[in-house]
Tab-separated table of C-alpha atoms and ligand atoms in Angstrom:
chain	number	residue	atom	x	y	z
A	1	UNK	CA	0.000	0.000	0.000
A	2	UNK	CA	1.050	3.164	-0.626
A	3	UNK	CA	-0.128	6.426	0.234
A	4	UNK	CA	-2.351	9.135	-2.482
A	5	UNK	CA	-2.354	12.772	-2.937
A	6	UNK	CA	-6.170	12.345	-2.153
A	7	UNK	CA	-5.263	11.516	1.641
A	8	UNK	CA	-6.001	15.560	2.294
A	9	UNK	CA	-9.335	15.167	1.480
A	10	UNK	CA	-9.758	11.782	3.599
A	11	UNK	CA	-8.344	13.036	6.523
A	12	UNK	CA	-7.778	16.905	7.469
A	13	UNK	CA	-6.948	18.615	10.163
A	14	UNK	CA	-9.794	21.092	12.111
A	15	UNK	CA	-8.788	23.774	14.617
A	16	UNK	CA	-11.406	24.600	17.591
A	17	UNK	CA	-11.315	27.578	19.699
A	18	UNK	CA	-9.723	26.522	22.962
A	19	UNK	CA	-11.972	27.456	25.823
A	20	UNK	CA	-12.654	26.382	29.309
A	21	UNK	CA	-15.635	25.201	30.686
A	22	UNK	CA	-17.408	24.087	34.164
A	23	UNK	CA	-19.486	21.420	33.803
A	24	UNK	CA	-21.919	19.706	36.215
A	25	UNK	CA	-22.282	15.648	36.853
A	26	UNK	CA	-26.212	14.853	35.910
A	27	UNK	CA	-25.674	11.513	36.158
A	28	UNK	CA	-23.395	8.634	36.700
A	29	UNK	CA	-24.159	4.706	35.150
A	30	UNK	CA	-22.034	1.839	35.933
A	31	UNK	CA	-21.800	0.200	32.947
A	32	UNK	CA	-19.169	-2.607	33.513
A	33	UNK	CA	-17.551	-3.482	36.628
A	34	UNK	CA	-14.681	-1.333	35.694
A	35	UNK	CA	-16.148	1.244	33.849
A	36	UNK	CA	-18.238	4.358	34.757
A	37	UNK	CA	-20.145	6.330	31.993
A	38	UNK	CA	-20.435	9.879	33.486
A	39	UNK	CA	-23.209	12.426	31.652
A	40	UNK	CA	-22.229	15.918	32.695
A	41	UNK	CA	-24.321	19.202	31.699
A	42	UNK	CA	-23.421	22.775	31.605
A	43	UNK	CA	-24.253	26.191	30.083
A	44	UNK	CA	-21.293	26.737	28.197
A	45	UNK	CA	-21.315	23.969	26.281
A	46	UNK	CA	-24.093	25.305	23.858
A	47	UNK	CA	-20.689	25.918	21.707
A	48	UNK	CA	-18.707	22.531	22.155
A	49	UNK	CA	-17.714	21.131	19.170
A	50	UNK	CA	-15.788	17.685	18.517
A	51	UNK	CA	-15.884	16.261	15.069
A	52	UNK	CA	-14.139	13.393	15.367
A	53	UNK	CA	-14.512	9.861	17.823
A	54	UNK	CA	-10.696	10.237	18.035
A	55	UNK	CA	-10.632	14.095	20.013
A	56	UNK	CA	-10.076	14.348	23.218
A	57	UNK	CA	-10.686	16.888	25.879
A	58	UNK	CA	-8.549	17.688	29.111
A	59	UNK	CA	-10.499	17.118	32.083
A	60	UNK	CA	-9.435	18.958	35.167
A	61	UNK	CA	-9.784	17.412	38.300
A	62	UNK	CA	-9.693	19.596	41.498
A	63	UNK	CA	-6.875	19.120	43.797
A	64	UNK	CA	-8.936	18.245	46.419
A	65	UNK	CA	-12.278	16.117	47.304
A	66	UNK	CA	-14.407	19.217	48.602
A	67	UNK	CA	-13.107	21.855	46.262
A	68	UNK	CA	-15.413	22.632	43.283
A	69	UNK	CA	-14.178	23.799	39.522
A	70	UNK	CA	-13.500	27.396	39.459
A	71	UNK	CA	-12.697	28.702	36.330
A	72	UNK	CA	-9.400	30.510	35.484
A	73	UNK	CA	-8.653	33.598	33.627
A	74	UNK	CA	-7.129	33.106	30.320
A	75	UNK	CA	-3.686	34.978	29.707
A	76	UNK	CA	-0.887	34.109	26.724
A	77	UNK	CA	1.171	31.503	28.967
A	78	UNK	CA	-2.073	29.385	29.953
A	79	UNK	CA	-4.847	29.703	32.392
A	80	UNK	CA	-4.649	32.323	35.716
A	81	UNK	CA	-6.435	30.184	38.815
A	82	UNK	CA	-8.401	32.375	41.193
A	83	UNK	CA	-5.587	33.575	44.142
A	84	UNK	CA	-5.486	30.474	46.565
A	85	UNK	CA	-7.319	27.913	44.808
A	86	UNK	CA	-4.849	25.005	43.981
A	87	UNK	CA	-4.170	24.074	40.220
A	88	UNK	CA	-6.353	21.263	39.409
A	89	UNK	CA	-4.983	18.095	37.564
A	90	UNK	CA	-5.522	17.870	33.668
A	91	UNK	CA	-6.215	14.064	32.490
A	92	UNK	CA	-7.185	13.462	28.963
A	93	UNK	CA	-10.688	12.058	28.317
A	94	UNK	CA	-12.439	11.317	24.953
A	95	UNK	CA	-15.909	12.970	24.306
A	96	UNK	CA	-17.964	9.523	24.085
A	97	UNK	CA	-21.416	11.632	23.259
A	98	UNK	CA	-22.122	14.794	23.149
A	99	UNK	CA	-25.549	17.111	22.587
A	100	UNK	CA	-25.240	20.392	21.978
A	101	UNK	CA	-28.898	21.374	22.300
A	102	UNK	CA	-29.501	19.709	25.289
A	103	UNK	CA	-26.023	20.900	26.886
A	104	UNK	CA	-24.666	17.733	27.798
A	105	UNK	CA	-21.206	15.260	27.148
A	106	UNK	CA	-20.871	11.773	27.914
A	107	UNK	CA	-17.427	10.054	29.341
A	108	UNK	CA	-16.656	6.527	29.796
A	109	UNK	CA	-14.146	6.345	32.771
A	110	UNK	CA	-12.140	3.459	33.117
A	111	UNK	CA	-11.511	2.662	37.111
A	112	UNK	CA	-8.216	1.312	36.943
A	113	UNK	CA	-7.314	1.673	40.608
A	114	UNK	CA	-5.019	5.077	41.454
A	115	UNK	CA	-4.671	8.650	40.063
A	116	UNK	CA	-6.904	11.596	40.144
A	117	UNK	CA	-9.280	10.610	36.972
A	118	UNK	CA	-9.729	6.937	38.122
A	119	UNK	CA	-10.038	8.045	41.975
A	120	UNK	CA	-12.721	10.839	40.505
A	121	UNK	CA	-14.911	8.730	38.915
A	122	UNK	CA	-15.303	5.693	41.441
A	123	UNK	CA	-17.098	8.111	43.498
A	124	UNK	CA	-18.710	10.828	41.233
A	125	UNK	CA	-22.087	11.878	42.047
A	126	UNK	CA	-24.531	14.233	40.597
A	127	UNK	CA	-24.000	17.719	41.664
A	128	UNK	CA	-19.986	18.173	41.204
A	129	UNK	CA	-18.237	20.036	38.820
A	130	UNK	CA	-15.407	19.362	36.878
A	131	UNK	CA	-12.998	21.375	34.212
A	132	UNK	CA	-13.260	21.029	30.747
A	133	UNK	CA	-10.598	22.230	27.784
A	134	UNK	CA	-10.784	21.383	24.469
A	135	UNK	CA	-11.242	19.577	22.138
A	136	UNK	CA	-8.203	21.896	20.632
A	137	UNK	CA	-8.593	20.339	17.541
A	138	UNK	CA	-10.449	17.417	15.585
A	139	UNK	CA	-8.057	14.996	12.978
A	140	UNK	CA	-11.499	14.180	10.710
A	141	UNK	CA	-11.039	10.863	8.936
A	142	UNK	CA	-13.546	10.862	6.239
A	143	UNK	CA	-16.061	7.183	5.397
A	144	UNK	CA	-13.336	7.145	1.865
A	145	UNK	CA	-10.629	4.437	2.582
A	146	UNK	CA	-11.673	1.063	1.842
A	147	UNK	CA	-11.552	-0.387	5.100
A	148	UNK	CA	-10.810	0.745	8.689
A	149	UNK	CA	-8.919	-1.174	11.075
A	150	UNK	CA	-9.448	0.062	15.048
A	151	UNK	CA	-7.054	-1.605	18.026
A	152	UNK	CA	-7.106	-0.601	21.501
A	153	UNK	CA	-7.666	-1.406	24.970
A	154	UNK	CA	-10.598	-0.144	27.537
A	155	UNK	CA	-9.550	3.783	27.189
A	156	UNK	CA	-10.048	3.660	23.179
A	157	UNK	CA	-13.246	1.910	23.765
A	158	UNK	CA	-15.127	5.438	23.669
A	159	UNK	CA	-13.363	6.076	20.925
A	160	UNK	CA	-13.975	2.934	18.951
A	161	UNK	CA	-17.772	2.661	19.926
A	162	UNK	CA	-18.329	6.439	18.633
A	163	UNK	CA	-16.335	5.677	15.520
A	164	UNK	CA	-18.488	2.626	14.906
A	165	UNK	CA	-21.704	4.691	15.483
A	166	UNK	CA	-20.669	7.167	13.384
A	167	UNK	CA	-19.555	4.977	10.215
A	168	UNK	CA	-22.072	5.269	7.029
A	169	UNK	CA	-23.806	1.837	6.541
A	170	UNK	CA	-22.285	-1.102	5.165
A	171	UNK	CA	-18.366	0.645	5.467
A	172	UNK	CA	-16.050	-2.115	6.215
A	173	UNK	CA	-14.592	-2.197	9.390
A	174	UNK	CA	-12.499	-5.000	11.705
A	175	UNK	CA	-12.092	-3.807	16.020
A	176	UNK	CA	-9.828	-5.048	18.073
A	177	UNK	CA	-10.607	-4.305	21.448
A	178	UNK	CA	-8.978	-5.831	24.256
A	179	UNK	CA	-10.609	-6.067	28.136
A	180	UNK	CA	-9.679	-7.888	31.295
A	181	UNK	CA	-12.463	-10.289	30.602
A	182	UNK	CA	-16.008	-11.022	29.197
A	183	UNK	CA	-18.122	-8.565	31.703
A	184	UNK	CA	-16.086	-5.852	30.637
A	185	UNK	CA	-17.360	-6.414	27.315
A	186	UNK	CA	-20.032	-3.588	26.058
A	187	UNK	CA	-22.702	-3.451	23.199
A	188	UNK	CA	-21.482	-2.068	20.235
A	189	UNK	CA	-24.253	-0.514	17.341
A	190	UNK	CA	-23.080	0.456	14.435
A	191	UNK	CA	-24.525	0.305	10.496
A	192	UNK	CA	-20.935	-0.477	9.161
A	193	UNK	CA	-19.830	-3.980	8.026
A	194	UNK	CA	-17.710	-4.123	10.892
A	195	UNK	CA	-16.127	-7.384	12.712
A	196	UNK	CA	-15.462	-6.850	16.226
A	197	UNK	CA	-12.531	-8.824	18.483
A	198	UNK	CA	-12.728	-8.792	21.925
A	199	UNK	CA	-9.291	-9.984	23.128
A	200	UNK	CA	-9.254	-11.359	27.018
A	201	UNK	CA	-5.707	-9.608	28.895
A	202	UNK	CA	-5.650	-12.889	30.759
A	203	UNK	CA	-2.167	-11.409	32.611
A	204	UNK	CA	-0.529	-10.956	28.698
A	205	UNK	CA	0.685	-7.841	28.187
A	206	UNK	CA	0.542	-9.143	24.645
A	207	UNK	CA	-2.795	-10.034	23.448
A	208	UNK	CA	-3.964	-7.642	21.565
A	209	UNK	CA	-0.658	-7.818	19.599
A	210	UNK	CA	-1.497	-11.528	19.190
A	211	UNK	CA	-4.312	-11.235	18.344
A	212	UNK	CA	-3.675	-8.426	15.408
A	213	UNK	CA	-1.184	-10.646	13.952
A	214	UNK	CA	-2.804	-13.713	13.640
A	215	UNK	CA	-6.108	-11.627	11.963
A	216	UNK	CA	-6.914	-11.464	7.888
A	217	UNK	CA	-7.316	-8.188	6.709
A	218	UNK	CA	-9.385	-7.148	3.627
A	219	UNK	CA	-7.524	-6.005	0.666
A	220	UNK	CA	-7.637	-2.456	-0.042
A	221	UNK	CA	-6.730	1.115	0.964
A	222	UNK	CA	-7.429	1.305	5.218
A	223	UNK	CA	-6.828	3.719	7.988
A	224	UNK	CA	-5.492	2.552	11.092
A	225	UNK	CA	-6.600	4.242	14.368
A	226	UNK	CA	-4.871	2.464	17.642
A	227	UNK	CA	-5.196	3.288	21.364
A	228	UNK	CA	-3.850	2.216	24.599
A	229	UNK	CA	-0.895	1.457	26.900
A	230	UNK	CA	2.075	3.094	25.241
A	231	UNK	CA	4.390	-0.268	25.529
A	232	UNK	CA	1.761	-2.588	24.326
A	233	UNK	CA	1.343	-0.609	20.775
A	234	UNK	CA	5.151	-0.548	19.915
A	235	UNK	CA	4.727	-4.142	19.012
A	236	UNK	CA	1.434	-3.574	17.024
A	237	UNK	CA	3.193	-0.632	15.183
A	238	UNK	CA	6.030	-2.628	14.435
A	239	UNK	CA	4.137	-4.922	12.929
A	240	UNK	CA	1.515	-3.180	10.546
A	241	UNK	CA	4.149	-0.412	9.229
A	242	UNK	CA	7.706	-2.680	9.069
A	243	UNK	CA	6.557	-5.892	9.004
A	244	UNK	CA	3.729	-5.218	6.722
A	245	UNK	CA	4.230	-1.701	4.982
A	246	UNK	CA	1.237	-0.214	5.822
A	247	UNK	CA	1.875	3.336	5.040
A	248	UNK	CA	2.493	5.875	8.644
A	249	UNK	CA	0.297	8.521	7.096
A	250	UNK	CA	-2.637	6.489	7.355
A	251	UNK	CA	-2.282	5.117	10.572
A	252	UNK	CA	-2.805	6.897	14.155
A	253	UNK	CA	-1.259	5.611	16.753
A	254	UNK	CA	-1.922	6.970	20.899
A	255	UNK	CA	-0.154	5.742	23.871
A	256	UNK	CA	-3.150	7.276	26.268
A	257	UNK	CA	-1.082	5.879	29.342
A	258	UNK	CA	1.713	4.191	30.299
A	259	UNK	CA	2.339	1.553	33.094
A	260	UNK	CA	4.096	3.164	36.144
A	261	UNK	CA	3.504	7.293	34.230
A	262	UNK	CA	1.095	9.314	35.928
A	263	UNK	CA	-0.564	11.878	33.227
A	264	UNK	CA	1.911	9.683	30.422
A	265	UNK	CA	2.274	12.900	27.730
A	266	UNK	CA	0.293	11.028	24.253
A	267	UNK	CA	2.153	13.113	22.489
A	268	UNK	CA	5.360	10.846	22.943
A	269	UNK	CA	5.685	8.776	19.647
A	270	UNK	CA	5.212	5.420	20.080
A	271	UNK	CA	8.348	3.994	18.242
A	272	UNK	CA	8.458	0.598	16.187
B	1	FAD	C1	-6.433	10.977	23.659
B	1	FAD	C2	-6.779	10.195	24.911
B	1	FAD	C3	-8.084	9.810	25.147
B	1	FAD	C4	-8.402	9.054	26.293
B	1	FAD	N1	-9.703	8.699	26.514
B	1	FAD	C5	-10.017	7.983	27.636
B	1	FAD	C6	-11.390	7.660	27.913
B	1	FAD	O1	-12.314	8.058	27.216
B	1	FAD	N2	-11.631	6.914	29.040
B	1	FAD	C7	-10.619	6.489	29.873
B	1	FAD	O2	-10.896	5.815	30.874
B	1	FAD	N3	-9.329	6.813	29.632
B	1	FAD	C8	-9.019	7.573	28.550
B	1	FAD	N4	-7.711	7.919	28.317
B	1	FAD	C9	-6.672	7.421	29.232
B	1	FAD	C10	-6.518	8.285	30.489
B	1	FAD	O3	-6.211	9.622	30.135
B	1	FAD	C11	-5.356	7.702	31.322
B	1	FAD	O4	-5.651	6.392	31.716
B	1	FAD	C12	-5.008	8.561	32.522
B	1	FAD	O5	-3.729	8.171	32.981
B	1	FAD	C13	-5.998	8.430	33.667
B	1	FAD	O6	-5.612	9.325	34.684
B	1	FAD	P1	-5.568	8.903	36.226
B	1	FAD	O7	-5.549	10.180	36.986
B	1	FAD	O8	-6.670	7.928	36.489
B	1	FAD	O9	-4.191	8.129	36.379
B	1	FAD	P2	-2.699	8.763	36.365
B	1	FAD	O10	-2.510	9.695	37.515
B	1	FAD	O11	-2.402	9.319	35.019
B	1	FAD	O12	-1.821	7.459	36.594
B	1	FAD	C14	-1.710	6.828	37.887
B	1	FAD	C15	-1.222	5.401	37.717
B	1	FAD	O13	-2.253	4.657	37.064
B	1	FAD	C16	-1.722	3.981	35.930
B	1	FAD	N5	-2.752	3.963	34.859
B	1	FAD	C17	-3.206	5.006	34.118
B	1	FAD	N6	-4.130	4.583	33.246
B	1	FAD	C18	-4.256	3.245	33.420
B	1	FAD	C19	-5.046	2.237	32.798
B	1	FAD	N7	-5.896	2.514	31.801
B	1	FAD	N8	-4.931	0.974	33.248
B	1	FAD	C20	-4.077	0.648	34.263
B	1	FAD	N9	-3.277	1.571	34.883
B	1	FAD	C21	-3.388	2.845	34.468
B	1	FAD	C22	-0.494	4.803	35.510
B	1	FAD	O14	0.445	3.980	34.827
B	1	FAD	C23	0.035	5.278	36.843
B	1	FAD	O15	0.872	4.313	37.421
B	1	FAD	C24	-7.382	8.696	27.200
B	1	FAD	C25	-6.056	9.119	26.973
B	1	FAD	C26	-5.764	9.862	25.841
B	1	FAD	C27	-4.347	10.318	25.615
C-alpha cells in the first residue's frame, strides 16, 4: 500500500477555539464493573464542538475532594487560577457523546485503581463540577478508505464505539478491542460492516498484539486508528508499518497511558 495525494481530502486537520468550561455531573451509570459512563451538563457547552470519535478533551480534576471547579482567567502563557485555589490536575478524556442542544457530554471512565481521573470517577455523584478544555482540535477521517482497522484497549473503547456509530452503513470495518475479561465487554451498534474482536488480557501484556497478527485483513486502501498502553502498541506498530508496509500517514497511533507514568504525555511517539 502506498499512500495518495487524495489523503487531504480523507483526513484533514480542524482547529477549535480553545476554551474552558465548568461542567456539572447529571448523572453517573455503571456500565461494567470497571467502567463508569459519566453524563455531565453545563451552560457553556451550547458551543462545544468535537468532530471526530478520536478528540479528546482535558479534564481537570480539582486538587482536592471538597473543592469545586473554578474557572481561570485566560492569559498568553495558559490559564490564571483564582488567588489560593490550587491548580487542578488535567487528564485526557475522549468525548464519548455529546448534545449540543440539550447541553450535555458523555465520558466513559475506566476505574483502573489510582490517580486523580480513576479516583474521581469511582465516586462521582450528581451535583460536582469538573474542568473542561478542548477539544483543541479534531483529525477528521472521512467514510473514503476502503476499510478501517481500530485496536485498543478499555480507554479507546469510547473512541472505537463512537467511531463505529458514526460509520455510514455497510463501510467495512475490523475492532480489536482488548478487556480484562467477558463482563467488561459492552454493546457495540453500528450500520458499518464491521467485525469486532474482543481480546481477554488474561495477565498478557501481549494479546492484543497476538491477536492483530494472527487476523486477515481485507484487501484495499485502510486507515489505522490504535489506542492504549504506550508499551503494548510498539509491538502492534512494528508490525503493521515494518513488518507489513502499511503506510504511517494512514495510521494513528496513541499511547493514552503508560504503566508506572502518571498523566503519560500522548504526544510521545510510540516507536516501532
Ligand atoms: C487521547 C486520549 C483519550 C483518552 N480517553 C479515555 C477515555 O475516554 N476513558 C478512559 O478511561 N481513559 C481515557 N484515556 C486514558 C486516560 O487519560 C489515562 O488512563 C489517565 O492516565 C488516567 O488518569 P488517572 O488520573 O486515572 O491516572 P494517572 O494519575 O495518570 O496514573 C496513575 C497510575 O495509574 C496507571 N494507569 C493510568 N491509566 C491506566 C489504565 N488505563 N490501566 C491501568 N493503569 C493505568 C499509571 O500507569 C500510573 O501508574 C485517554 C487518553 C488519551 C491520551
Amino acid at each position: 500500500m502506498t499512500a495518495t495525494r487524495e489523503d487531504t481530502v480523507r483526513k484533514r486537520r480542524v482547529m477549535h477555539e480553545l476554551k474552558p468550561r465548568r461542567i456539572e455531573v447529571r448523572c453517573v451509570e455503571q456500565i461494567t464493573p470497571r467502567m463508569v459512563r459519566v453524563t455531565f451538563h453545563g451552560d457553556e457547552l451550547d458551543t462545544f464542538v468535537s468532530l471526530d470519535a478520536d478528540d479528546h478533551v482535558k479534564l481537570a480534576f480539582p486538587a482536592a475532594p471538597h473543592l469545586g471547579f473554578e474557572l481561570p482567567e485566560w492569559s498568553a502563557s495558559g490559564p490564571v487560577w483564582p488567588e489560593g485555589y490550587p491548580t487542578p490536575l488535567f487528564r485526557d478524556f475522549t468525548p464519548r457523546q455529546y448534545d449540543q442542544q440539550d447541553r450535555s457530554l458523555v465520558v466513559d471512565f475506566l476505574l483502573h485503581g489510582e490517580g486523580p481521573a480513576s479516583t474521581w470517577a469511582a465516586s462521582a455523584r450528581p451535583g460536582q463540577t469538573l474542568g473542561i478544555l478542548g477539544p483543541r482540535g479534531s483529525m477528521v477521517v472521512d467514510d473514503a478508505f476502503d476499510w478501517y482497522l481500530m485496536i485498543g484497549d478499555e480507554t479507546a473503547l469510547p473512541s472505537i464505539a463512537r467511531r463505529l456509530e458514526s460509520m455510514a452503513p455497510g463501510t467495512r470495518a475490523l475492532a480489536f478491542i482488548e478487556v480484562e475479561n467477558v463482563e467488561d465487554e459492552l454493546p457495540l451498534h453500528t450500520a458499518a460492516d464491521a467485525r469486532v474482536t474482543w481480546v481477554h488480557r488474561n495477565g498478557q501484556s501481549d494479546a492484543l498484539e497476538q491477536a492483530v497478527r494472527n487476523a486477515t485483513f481485507p484487501v484495499g486502501e485502510a486507515f489505522v486508528w490504535a489506542g492504549g498502553e504506550a508499551t503494548a502498541l510498539r509491538g502492534i506498530r512494528r508490525y503493521l508499518i515494518r513488518e507489513l508496509g502499511w503506510p504511517s500517514e494512514w495510521a494513528s497511533f496513541s499511547g493514552h497511558w503508560k504503566i508506572g507514568v502518571a498523566d503519560h504525555d500522548h504526544h510521545e511517539p510510540i516507536e516501532d
